[in-house]
Short mmCIF file of C-alpha atoms and ligand atoms in Angstrom, two decimals:
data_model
loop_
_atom_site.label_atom_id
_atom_site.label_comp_id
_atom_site.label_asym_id
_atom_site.label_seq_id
_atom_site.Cartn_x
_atom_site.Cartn_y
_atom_site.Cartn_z
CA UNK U 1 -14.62 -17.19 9.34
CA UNK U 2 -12.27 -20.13 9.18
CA UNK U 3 -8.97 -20.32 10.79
CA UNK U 4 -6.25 -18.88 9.85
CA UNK U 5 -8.36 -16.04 8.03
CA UNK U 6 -8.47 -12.02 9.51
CA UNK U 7 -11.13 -9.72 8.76
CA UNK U 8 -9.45 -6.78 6.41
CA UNK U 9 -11.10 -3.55 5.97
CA UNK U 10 -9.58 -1.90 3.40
CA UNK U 11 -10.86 2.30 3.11
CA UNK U 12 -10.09 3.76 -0.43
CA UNK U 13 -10.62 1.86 -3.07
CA UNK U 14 -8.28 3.30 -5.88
CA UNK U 15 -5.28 1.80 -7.72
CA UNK U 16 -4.01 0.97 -4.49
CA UNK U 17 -6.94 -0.17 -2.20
CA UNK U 18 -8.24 -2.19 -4.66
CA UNK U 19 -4.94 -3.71 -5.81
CA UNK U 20 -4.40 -4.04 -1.38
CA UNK U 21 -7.69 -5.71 -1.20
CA UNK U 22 -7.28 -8.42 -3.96
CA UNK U 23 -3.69 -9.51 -2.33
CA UNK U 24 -5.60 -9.87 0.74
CA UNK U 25 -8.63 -11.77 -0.63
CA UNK U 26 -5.62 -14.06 -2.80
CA UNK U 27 -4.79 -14.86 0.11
CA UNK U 28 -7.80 -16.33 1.73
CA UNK U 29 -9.23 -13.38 3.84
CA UNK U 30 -12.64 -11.86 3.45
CA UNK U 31 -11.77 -8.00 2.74
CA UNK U 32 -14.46 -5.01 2.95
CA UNK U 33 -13.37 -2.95 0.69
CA UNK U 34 -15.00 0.34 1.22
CA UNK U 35 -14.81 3.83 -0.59
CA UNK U 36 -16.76 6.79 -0.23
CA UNK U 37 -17.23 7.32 -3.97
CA UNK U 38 -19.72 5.25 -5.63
CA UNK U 39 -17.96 5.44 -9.28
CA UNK U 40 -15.00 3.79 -7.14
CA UNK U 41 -16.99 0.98 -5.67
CA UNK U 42 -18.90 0.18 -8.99
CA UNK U 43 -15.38 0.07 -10.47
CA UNK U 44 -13.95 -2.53 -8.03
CA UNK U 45 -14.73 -5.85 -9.53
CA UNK U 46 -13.72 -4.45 -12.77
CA UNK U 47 -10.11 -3.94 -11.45
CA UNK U 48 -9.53 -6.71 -9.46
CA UNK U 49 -11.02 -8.70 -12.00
CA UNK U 50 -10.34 -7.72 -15.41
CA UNK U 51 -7.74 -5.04 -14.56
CA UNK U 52 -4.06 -5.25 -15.65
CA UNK U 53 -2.89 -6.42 -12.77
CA UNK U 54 -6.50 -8.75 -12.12
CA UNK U 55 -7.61 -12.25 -11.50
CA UNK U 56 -8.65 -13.36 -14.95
CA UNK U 57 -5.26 -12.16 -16.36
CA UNK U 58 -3.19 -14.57 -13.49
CA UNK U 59 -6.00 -17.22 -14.56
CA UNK U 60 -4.80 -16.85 -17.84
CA UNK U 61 -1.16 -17.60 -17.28
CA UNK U 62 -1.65 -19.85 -15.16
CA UNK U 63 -1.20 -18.56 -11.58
CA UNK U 64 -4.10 -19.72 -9.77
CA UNK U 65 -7.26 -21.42 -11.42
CA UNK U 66 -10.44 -20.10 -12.27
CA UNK U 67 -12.47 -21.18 -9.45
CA UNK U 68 -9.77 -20.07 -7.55
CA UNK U 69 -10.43 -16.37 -9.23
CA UNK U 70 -13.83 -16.49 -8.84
CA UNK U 71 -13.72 -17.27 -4.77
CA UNK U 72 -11.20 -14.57 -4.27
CA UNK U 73 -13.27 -11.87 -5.90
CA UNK U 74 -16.19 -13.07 -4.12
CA UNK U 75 -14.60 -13.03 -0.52
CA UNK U 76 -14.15 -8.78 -1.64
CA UNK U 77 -17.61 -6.52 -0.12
CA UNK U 78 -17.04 -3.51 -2.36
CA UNK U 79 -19.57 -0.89 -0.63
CA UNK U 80 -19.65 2.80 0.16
CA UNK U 81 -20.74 1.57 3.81
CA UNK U 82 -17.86 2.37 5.96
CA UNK U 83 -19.75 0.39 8.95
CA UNK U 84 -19.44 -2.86 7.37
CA UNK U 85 -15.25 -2.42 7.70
CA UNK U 86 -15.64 -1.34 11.26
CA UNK U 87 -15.81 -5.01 13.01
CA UNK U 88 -12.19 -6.10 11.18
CA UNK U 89 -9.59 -7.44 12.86
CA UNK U 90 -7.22 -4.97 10.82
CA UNK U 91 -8.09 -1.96 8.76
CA UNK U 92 -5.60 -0.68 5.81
CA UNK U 93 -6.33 2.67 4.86
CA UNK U 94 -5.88 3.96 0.80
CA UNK U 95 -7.21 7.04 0.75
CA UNK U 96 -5.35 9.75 -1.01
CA UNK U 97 -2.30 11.24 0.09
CA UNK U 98 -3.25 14.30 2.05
CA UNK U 99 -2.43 14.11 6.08
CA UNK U 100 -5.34 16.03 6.93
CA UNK U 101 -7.66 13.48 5.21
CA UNK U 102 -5.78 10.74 6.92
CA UNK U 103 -5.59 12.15 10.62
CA UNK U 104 -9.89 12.58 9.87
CA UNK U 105 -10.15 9.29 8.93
CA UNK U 106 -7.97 7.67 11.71
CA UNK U 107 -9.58 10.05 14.28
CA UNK U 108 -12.95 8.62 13.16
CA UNK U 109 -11.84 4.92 13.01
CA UNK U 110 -11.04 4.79 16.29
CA UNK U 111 -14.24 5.53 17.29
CA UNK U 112 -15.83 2.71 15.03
CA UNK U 113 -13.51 0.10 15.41
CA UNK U 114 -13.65 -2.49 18.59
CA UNK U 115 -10.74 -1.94 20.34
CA UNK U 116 -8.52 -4.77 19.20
CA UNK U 117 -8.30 -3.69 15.98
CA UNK U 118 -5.12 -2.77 14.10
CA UNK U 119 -4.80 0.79 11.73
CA UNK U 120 -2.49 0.58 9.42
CA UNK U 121 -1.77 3.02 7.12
CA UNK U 122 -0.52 2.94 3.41
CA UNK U 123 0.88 6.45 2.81
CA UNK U 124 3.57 6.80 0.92
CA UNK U 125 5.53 8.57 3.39
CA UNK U 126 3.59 10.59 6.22
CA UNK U 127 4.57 10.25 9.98
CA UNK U 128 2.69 7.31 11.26
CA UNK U 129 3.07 8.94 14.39
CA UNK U 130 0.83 11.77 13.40
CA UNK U 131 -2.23 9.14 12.59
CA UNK U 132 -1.45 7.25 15.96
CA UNK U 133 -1.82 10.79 17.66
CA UNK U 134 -5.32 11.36 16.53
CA UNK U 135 -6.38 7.80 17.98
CA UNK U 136 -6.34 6.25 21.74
CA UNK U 137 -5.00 2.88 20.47
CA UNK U 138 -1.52 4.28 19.33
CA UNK U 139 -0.24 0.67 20.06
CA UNK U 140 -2.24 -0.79 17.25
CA UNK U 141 -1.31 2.24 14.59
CA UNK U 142 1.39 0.71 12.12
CA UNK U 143 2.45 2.33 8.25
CA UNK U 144 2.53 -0.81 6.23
CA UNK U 145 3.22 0.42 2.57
CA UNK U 146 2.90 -0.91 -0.42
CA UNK U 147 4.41 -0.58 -3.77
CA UNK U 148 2.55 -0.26 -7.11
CA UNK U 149 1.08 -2.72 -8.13
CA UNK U 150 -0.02 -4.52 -5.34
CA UNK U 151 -0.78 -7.77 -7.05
CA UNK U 152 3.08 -7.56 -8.27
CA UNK U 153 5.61 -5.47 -6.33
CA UNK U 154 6.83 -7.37 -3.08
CA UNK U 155 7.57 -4.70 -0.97
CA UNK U 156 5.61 -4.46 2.75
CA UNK U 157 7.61 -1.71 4.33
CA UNK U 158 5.99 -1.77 7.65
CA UNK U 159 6.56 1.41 9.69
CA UNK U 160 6.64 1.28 13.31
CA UNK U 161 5.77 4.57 15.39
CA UNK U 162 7.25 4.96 18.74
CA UNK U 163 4.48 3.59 20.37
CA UNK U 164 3.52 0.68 17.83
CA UNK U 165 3.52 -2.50 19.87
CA UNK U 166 5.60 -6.01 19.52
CA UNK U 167 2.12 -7.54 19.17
CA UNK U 168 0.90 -5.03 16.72
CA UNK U 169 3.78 -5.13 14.25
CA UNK U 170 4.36 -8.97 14.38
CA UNK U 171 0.75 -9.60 13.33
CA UNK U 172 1.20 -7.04 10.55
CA UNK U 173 4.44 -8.85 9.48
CA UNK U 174 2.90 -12.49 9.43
CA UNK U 175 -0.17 -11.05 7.46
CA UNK U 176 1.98 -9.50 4.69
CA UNK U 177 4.52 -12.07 4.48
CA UNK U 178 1.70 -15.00 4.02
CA UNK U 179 0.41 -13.09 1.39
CA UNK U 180 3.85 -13.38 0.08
CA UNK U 181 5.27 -10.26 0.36
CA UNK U 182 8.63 -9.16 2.06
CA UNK U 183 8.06 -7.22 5.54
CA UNK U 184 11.08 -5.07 6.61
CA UNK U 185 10.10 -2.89 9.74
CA UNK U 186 11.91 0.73 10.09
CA UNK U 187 11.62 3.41 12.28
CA UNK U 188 9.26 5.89 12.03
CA UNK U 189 10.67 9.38 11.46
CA UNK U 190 8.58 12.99 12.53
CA UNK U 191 11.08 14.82 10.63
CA UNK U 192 10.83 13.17 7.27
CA UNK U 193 8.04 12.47 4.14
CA UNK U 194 9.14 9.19 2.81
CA UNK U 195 10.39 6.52 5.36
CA UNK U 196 13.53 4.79 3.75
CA UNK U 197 12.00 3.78 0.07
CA UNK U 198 10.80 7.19 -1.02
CA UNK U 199 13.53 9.04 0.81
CA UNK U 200 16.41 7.20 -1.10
CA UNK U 201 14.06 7.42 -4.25
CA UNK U 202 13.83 11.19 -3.78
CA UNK U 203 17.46 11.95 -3.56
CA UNK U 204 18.40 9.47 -6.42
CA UNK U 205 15.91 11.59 -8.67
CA UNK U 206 17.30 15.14 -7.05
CA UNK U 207 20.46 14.16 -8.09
CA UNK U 208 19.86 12.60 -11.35
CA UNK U 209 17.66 16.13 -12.05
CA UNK U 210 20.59 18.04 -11.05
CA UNK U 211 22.95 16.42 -13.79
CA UNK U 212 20.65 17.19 -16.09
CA UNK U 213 19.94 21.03 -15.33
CA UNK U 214 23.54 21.20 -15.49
CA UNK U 215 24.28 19.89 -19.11
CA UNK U 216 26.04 16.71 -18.13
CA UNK U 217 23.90 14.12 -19.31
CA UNK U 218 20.48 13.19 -20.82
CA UNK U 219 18.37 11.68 -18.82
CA UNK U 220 18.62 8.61 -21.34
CA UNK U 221 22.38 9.03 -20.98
CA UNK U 222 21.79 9.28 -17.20
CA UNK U 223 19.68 5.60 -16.95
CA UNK U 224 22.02 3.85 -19.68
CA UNK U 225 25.07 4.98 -17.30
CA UNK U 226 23.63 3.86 -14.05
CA UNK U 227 22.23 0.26 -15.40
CA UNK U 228 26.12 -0.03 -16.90
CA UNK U 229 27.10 1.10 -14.10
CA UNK U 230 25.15 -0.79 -10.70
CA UNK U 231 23.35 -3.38 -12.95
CA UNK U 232 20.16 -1.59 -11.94
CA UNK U 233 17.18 -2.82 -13.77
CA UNK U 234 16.77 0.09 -14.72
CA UNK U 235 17.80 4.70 -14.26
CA UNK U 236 16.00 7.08 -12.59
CA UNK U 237 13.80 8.26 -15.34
CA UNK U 238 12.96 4.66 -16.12
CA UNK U 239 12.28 3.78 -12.47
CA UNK U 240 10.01 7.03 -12.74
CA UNK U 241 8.30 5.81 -15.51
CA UNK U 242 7.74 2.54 -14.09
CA UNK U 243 6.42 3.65 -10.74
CA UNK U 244 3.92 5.60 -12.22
CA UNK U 245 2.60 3.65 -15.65
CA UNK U 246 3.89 0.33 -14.90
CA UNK U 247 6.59 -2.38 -15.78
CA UNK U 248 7.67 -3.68 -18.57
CA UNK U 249 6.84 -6.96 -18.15
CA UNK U 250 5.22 -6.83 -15.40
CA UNK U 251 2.32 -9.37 -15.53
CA UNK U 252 0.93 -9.89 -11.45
N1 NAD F 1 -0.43 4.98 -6.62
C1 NAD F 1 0.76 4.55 -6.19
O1 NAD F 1 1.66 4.23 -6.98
C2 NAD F 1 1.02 4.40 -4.71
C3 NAD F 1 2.06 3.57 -4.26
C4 NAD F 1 2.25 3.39 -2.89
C5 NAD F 1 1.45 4.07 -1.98
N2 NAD F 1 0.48 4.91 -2.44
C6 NAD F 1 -0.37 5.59 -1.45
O2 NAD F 1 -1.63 4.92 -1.37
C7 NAD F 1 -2.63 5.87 -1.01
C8 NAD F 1 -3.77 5.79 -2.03
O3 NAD F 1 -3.25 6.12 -3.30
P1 NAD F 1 -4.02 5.71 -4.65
O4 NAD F 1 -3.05 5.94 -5.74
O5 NAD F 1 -4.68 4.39 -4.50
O6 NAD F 1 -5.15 6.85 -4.68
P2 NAD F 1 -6.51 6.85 -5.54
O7 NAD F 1 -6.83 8.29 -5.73
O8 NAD F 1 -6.41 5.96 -6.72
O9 NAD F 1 -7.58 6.19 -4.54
C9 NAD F 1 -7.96 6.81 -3.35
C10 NAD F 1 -9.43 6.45 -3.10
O10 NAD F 1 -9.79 6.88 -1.78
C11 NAD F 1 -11.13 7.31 -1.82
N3 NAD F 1 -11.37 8.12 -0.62
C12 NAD F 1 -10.96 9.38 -0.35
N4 NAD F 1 -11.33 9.72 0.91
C13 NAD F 1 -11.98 8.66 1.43
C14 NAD F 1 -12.60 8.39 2.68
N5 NAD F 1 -12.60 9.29 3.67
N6 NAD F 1 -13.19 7.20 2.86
C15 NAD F 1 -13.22 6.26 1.88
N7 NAD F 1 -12.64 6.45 0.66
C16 NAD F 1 -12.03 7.64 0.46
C17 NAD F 1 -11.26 8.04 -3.14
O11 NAD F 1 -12.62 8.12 -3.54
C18 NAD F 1 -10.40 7.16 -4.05
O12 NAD F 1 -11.19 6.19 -4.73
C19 NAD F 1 -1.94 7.23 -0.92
O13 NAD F 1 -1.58 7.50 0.40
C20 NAD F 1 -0.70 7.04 -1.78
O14 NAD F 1 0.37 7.91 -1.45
C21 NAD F 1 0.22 5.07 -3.76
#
C-alpha cells in the first residue's frame, strides 16, 4: 500500500456499502468490500460500475477519466470472505438496519480485527454506544453516516460515543473529508433513533403528516408552501421522495 492510502473494509454490500466502497476506492484506497450474500457480491461491479450513481456514468460527463474508472473499480475485492476485511485499518459496516444484527456483527469484529482498527458504523440512527458496548475497543467505535447516494450526497455525520477517542474520530474526519465529503461530529445520544439528521427529518415529516390528517393542506400544497416559504430545495414529501428514489438531477 502506498502512502497516504488506508485499508477499508466495508461489510454489506447494498445500495449503501457499495455506493461507501466506491467513494472510498475514488479516492485512492483499496476497499474489501464484503457481503454475506453471493447475489450481492456478484452484483458489486455492476453498481459501482454501471449503476446510476457508477464510474462509467462520471466517465461520461467528464468527472474523472476512464483509466481513472477502471483503477478505482479494480482497487474494490468484492467477496463473501469476511476474513479478507479483517486486517483493515478501518472497517465501515452496511448491513441492514436491525441493532441486533449490528451488535452480532460488531461483537464478532472485534474478535477478527487487529487491535488498531477503527468500527465505524453507518446506521441511520442507532446508539453507537450500543455497538461500542459489544466490543473491548470502545475507543475505536465511531457512527459515521452517510446519505444516499454515496457517490453524491456530501454528508459524513460522524457520531462520537462517550468513549470514542480524539484519535479515533480525527482519523475518521480526515478520511471522509479527503474523499470530499463534509464531517460534522455530534454527540451520541442512548435515548434517541436518529442522531441530528434523521431526528429533525422525522419531526419535519410528523408535522407535515399532521397538517395533512387534519385537512389543512395537500401534501403538494404543503412542499409548494415550504419551498415559497424557506427557499428549501424542496417539501417534505419531495425530500421523501428524494431520499428514497433519488434526485432530480442528481448525476454523482
Ligand atoms: N438506503 C439508504 O438510503 C440509507 C441511507 C443512509 C444510511 N443507511 C443505512 O445503511 C445501512 C445499510 O442500508 P442499505 O440500504 O445499504 O441496505 P441493503 O439491504 O441494500 O444492504 C445491506 C447488505 O448487507 C448484507 N448483510 C446483511 N448481514 C450481513 C452480514 N452479517 N455480513 C455481511 N453482509 C451482510 C445484505 O446481504 C445486504 O446486501 C443501514 O443501517 C441503513 O439504515 C441507508
Amino acid at each position: 500500500m502506498s502512502a497516504g492510502q488506508t485499508l477499508i473494509g466495508v461489510i454489506g454490500s447494498g445500495v449503501m456499502g457499495s455506493g461507501i466502497a466506491q467513494v472510498m476506492a475514488i479516492a485512492g484506497h483499496p476497499v474489501v468490500a464484503c457481503d454475506r450474500d453471493p447475489d450481492a457480491v456478484a452484483a458489486g461491479p455492476g453498481l459501482v460500475g454501471e449503476g446510476r450513481f457508477g464510474l462509467w456514468g462520471a466517465v461520461a460527463r467528464g468527472k474523472m477519466t476512464e483509466s481513472e474508472a477502471e483503477a478505482a473499480l479494480a482497487r474494490i475485492d468484492f467477496t463473501t470472505d469476511r476474513d479478507a476485511a479483517a486486517d483493515a485499518e478501518v472497517i465501515i459496516e452496511a448491513v441492514p438496519e436491525r441493532l441486533d444484527l449490528k451488535i452480532e456483527l460488531f461483537r464478532d469484529l472485534d474478535r477478527e480485527c487487529p487491535e488498531h482498527t477503527i468500527l465505524a458504523s453507518n446506521s441511520s440512527g442507532y446508539p453507537v454506544q450500543a455497538l461500542a458496548a459489544a466490543t473491548d475497543r470502545a475507543d475505536r467505535v465511531i457512527g459515521w453516516h452517510w446519505a444516499s447516494p454515496p457517490p453524491v450526497m456530501r454528508l459524513a455525520e460522524i457520531v462520537r460515543a462517550p468513549q470514542t477517542s480524539d484519535k479515533t474520530t480525527d482519523a475518521i474526519c480526515r478520511l471522509a473529508a479527503a474523499a470530499g465529503k463534509n464531517p460534522v461530529v455530534v454527540k451520541d445520544s442512548a435515548m434517541h433513533w436518529g442522531y441530528v439528521t434523521n431526528r429533525v427529518y422525522g419531526a419535519m415529516i410528523r408535522e407535515a403528516n399532521a397538517v395533512v390528517a387534519e385537512g389543512i393542506a395537500s401534501r403538494a400544497e404543503v412542499d409548494q408552501l415550504m419551498v415559497d416559504s424557506f427557499r428549501w430545495p424542496s417539501g417534505p414529501y419531495g425530500m421523501v421522495s428524494g431520499a428514497t428514489t433519488g434526485w432530480e438531477g442528481d448525476k454523482g
